Short mmCIF file of C-alpha atoms in Angstrom, two decimals:
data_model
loop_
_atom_site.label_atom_id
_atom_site.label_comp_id
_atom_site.label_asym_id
_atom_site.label_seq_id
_atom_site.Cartn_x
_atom_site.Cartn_y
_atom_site.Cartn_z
CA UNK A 284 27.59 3.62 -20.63
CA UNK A 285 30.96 3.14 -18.48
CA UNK A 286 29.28 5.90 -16.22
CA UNK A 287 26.34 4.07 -15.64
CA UNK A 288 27.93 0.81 -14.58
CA UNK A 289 28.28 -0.37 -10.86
CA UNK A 290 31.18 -0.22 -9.19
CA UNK A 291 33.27 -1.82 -6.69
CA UNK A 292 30.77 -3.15 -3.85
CA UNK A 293 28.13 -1.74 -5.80
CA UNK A 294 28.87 -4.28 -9.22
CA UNK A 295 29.30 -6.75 -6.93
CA UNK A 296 25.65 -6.42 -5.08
CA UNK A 297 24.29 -6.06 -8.64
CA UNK A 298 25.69 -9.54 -10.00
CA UNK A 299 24.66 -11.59 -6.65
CA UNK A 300 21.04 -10.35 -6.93
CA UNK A 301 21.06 -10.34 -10.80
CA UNK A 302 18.14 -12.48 -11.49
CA UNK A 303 15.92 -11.25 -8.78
CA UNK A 304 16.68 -7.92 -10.58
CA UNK A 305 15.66 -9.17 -13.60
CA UNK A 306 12.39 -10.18 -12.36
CA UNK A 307 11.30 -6.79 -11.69
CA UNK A 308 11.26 -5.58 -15.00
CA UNK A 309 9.65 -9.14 -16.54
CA UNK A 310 6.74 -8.68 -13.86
CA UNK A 311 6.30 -5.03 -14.94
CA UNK A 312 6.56 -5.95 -18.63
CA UNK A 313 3.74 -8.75 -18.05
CA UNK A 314 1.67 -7.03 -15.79
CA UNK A 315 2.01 -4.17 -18.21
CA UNK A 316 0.92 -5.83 -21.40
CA UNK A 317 -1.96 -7.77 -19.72
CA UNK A 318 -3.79 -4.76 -18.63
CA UNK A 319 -3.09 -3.17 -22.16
CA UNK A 320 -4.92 -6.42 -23.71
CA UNK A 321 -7.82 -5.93 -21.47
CA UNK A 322 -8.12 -2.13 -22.36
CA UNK A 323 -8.11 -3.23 -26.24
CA UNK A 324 -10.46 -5.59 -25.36
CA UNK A 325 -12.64 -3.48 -23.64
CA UNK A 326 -12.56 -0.92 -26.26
CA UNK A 327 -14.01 -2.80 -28.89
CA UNK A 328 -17.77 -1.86 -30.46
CA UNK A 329 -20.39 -3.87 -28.47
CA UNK A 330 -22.87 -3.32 -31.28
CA UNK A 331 -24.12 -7.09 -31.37
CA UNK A 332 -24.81 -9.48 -28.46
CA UNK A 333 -21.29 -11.52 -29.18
CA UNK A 334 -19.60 -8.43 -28.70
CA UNK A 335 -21.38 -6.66 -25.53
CA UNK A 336 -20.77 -10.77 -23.99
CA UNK A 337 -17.19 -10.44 -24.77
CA UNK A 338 -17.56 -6.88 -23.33
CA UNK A 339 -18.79 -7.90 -20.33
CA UNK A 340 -15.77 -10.54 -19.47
CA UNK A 341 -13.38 -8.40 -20.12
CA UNK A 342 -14.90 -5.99 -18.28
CA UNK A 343 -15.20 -8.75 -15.43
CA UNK A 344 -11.53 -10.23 -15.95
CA UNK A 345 -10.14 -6.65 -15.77
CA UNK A 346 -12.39 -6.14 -12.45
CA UNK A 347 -11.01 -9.25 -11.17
CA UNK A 348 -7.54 -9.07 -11.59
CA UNK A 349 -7.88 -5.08 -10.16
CA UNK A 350 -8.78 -6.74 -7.05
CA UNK A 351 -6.08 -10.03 -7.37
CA UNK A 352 -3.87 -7.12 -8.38
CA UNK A 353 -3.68 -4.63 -5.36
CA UNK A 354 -4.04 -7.17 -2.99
CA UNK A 355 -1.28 -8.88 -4.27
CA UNK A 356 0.76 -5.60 -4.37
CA UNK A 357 -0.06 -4.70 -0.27
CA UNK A 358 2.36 -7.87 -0.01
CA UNK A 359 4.80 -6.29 -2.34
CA UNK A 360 6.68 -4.54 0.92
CA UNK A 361 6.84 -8.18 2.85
CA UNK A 362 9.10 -9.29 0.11
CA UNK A 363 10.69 -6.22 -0.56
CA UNK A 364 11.72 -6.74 3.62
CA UNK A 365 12.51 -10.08 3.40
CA UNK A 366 14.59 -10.66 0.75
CA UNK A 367 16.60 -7.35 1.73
CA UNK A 368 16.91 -8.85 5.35
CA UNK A 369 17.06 -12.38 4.07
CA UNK A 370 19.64 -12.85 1.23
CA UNK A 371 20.87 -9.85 1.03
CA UNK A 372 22.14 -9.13 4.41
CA UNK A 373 21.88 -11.85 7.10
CA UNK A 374 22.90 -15.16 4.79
CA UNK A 375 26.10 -13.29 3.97
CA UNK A 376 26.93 -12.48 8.06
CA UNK A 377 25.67 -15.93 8.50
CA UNK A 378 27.94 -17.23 6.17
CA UNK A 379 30.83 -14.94 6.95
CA UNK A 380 31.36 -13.94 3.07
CA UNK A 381 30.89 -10.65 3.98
CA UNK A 382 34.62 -10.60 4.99
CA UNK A 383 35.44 -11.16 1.14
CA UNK A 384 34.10 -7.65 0.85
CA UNK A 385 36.29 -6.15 3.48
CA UNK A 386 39.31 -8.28 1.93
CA UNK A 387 38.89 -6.02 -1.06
CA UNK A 388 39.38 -2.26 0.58
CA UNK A 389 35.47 -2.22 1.19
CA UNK A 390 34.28 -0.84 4.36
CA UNK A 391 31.73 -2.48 6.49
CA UNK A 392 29.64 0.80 5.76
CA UNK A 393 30.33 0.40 2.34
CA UNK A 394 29.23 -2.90 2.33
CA UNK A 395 25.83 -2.06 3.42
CA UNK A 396 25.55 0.96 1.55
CA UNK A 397 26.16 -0.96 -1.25
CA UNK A 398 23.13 -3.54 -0.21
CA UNK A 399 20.59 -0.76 0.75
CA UNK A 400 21.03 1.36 -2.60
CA UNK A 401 20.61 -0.92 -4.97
CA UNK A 402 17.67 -2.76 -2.88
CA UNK A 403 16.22 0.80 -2.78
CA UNK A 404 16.76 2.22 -6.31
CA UNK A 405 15.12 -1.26 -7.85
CA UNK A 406 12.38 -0.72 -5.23
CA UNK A 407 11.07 2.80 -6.04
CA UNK A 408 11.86 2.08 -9.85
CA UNK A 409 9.70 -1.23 -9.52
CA UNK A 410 6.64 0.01 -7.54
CA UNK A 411 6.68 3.55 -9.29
CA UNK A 412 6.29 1.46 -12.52
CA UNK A 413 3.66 -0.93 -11.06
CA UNK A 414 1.68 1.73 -9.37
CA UNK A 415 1.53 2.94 -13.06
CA UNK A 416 0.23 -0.35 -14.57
CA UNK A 417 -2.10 -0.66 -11.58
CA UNK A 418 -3.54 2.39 -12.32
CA UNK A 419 -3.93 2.40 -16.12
CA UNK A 420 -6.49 -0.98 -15.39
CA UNK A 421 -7.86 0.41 -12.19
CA UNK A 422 -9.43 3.22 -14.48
CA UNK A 423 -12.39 1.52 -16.16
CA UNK A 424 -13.02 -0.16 -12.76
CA UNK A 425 -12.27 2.43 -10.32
CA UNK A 426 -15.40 3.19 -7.52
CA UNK A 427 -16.63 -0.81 -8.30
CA UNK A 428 -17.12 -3.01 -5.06
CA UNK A 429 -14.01 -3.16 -3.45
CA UNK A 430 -12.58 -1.01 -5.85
CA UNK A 431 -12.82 2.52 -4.77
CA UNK A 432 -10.59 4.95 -3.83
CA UNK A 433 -10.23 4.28 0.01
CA UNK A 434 -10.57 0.71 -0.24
CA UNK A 435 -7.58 -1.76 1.00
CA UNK A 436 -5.44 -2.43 -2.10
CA UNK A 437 -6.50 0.33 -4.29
CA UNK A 438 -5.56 2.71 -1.83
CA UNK A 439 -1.82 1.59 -1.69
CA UNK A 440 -1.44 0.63 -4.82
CA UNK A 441 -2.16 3.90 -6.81
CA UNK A 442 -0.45 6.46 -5.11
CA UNK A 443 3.36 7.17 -3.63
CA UNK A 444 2.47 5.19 -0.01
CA UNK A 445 3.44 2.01 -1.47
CA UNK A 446 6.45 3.61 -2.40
CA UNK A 447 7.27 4.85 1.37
CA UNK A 448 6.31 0.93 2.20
CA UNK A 449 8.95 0.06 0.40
CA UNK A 450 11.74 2.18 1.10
CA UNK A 451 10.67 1.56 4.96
CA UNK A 452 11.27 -2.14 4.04
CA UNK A 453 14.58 -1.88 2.81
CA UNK A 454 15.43 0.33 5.88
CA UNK A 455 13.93 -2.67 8.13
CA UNK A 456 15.70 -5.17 6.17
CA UNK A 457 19.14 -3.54 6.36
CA UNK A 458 18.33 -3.62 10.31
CA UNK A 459 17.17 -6.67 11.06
CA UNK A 460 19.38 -8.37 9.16
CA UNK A 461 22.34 -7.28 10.71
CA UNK A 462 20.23 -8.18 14.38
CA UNK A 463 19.45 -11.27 13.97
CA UNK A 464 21.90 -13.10 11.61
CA UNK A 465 19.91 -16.20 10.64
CA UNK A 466 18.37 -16.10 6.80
CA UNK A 467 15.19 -17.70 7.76
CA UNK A 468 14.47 -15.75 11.08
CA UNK A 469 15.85 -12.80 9.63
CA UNK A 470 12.85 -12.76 6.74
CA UNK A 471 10.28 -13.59 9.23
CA UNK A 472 11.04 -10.78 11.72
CA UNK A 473 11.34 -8.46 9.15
CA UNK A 474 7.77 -8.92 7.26
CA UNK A 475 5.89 -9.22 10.73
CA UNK A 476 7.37 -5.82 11.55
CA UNK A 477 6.22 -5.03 8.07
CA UNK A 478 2.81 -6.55 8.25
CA UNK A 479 2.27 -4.61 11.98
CA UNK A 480 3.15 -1.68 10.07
CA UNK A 481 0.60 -2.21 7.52
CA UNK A 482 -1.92 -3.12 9.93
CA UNK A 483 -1.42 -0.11 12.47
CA UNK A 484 -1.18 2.53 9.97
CA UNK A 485 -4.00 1.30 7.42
CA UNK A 486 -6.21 1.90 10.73
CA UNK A 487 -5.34 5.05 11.61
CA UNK A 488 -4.93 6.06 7.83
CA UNK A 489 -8.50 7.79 8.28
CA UNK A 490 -7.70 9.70 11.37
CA UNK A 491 -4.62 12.10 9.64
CA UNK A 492 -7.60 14.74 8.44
CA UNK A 493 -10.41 15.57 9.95
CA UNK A 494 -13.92 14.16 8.56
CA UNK A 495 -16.41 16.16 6.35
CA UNK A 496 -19.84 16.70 8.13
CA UNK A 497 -23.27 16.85 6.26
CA UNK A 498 -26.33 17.04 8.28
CA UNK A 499 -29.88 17.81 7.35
CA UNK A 500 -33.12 17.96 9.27
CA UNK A 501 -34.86 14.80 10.48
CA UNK A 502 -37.44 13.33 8.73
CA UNK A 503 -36.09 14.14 5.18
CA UNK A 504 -33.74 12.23 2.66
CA UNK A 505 -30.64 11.17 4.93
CA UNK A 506 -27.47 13.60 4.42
CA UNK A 507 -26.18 14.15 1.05
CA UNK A 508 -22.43 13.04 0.24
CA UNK A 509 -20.92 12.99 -2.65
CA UNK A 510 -21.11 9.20 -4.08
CA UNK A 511 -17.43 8.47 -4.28
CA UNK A 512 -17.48 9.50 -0.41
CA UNK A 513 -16.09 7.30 2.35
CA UNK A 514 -18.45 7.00 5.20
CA UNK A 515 -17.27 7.07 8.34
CA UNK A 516 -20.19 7.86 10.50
CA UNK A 517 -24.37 8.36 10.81
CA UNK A 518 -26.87 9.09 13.01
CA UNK A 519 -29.18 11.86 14.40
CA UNK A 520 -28.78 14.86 16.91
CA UNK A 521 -30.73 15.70 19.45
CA UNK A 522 -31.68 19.40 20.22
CA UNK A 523 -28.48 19.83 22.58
CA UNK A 524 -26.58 18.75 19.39
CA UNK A 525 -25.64 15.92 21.08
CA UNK A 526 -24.98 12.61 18.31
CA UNK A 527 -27.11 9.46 18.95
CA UNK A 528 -25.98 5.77 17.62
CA UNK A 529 -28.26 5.59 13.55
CA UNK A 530 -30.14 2.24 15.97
CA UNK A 531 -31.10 4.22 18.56
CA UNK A 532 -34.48 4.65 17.22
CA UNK A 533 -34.51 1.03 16.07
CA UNK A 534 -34.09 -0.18 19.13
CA UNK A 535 -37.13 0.87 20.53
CA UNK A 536 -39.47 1.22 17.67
CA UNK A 537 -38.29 -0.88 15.36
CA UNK A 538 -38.03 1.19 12.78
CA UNK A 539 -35.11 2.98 11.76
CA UNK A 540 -37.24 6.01 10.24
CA UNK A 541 -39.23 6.32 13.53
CA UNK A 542 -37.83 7.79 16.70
CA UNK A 543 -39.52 8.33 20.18
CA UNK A 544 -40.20 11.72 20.67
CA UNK A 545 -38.55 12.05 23.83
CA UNK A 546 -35.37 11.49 22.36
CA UNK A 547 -35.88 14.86 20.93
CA UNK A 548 -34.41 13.98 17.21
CA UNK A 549 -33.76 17.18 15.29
CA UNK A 550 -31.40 16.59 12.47
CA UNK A 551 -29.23 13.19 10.78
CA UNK A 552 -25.86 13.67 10.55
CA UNK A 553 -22.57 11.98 8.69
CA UNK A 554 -18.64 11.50 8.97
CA UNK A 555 -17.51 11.16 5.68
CA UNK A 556 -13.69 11.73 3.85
CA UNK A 557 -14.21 13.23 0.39
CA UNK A 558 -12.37 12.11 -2.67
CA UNK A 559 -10.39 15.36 -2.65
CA UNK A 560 -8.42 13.41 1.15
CA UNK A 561 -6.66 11.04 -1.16
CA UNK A 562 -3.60 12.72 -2.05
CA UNK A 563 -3.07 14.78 1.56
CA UNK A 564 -3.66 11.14 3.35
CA UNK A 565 -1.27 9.91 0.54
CA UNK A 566 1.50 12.53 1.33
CA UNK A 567 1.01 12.18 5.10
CA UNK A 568 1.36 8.41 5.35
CA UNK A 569 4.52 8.83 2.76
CA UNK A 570 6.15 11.20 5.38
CA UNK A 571 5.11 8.91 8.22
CA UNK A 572 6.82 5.88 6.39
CA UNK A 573 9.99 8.00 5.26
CA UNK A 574 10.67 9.00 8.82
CA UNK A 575 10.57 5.82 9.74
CA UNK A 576 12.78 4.22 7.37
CA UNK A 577 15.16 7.50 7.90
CA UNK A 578 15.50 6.43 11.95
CA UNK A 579 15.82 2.62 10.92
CA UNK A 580 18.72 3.47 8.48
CA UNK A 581 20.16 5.35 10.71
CA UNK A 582 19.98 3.01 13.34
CA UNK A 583 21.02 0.02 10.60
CA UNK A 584 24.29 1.91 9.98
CA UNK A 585 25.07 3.23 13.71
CA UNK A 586 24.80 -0.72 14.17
CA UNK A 587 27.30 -1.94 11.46
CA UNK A 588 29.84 1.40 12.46
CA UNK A 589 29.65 -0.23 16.49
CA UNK A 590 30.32 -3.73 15.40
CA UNK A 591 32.83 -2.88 12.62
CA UNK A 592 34.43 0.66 12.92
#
């Protein structure tokens, strides 16, 4: 057990931040056996009306907190930035306790190392374990409104990305604590850095593979994709193969199974990412993120080296 105990700056870290630490496993542990009591509950007989009624709510609590559940988790790398960039790093430089460290044959480099590992290692052991929970009550729900695969929230919160959003926030955190200096300002840089991040990337999520066509001829049943599909894109071709907006023909016959013949409609078309694009977009936007974090860590430690070498 002596092996597995922090040491020096690392113990030290570890017993500042001890009850936020402790939080992580208590929200797994409750998260965890909520979803378990929903599964029981879903899993009993429904061969009366009582029991197909209780069915159905748990059925519509476990839908419900799904959805509270992975949008609550997309936030999960805004605190993750914060309080590495808040209390972890800029209170103690604006407090100057962080001398107290270097008092005690502790490097400035050690110092941070000592902040970013443990941030990190609770970080990936926390999501990893709440990307599990989400997913063992996403299950029964999964491909419900809101719910699918590709939507916002499901999509980070089953898979390794929110991982990479988190590591990238303890990078950010290390950084902007040490540039800014001020608790307060420190946390609100950092998650709207975060929250661009988010925002930018969830947009161009879609554009990291190219899109699956299906086209069939006009006048039959529109193109065929498979029903856990994400569209992208519809509309017709014209003989030249060139792609017309799906309201062209609405527009001037108002009808959208109707077009003008001189628009010379041949064939419907549509842009759509199969299921089987989760887990290459997954990897992709993981490598994305750990890049990123690997240039702001670097550039987090170049930074404490210039100031204290």
């Amino acid at each position: 057990m002596s092996a597995l105990t922090p040491k020096g700056p690392y113990w030290v870290t570890v017993r500042q931040h001890r009850r936020v630490l402790w939080a992580v496993p208590a929200l797994v542990g409750a998260s965890l056996a909520a979803v378990i009591v929903l599964r029981v509950w879903l899993r009993e007989p429904s061969s009366d009306q009582m029991l197909r009624t209780n069915h159905f709510y748990a059925e519509g609590l476990l839908r419900l907190g799904m959805e509270y559940a992975g949008n609550a988790l997309l936030f999960l790398p805004l605190l993750v930035g914060a309080f590495v960039a808040g209390p972890m790093v800029a209170r103690e430089l604006e407090s100057g306790t962080w001398r107290l460290a270097l008092t005690q044959s502790t490097t400035a480099k050690a110092w941070l190392g000592s902040k970013v590992l443990v941030a990190a290692a609770v970080s990936v052991a926390g999501s990893a374990a709440l990307i599990g929970v989400y997913r063992l009550g996403w299950g029964p729900v999964d491909g419900s409104w809101q719910l699918s695969w590709a939507d916002r929230g499901p999509y980070e919160s089953t898979g390794p990305v929110l991982i990479g959003y988190c590591l990238l926030a303890v990078a950010l955190g290390a950084l902007v604590g040490q540039l800014v200096r001020r608790t307060l300002v420190a946390m609100a840089v950092t998650g709207f850095v975060l929250g661009l991040v988010l925002l930018v990337l969830g947009e161009l999520r879609w554009s990291l593979l190219p899109v699956v066509t299906a086209t069939t001829p006009y006048g039959q049943v529109g193109p065929v994709m498979p029903p856990s599909a994400l569209m992208m894109d519809i509309g017709f071709l014209d003989s030249s193969g060139r792609r017309l907006s799906e309201n062209v023909c609405f527009a001037r016959t108002g009808r959208f199974d109707k077009c003008p013949a001189d628009l010379n409609i041949t064939d419907q078309y549509a842009d759509f990412h199969p299921v089987s694009h989760y887990w290459p977009t997954q990897l992709i936007e993981t490598s994305i993120l750990l890049a990123l974090a690997a240039a702001a860590l670097y550039a987090a430690f170049r930074l404490v080296h210039a100031r204290h070498p």
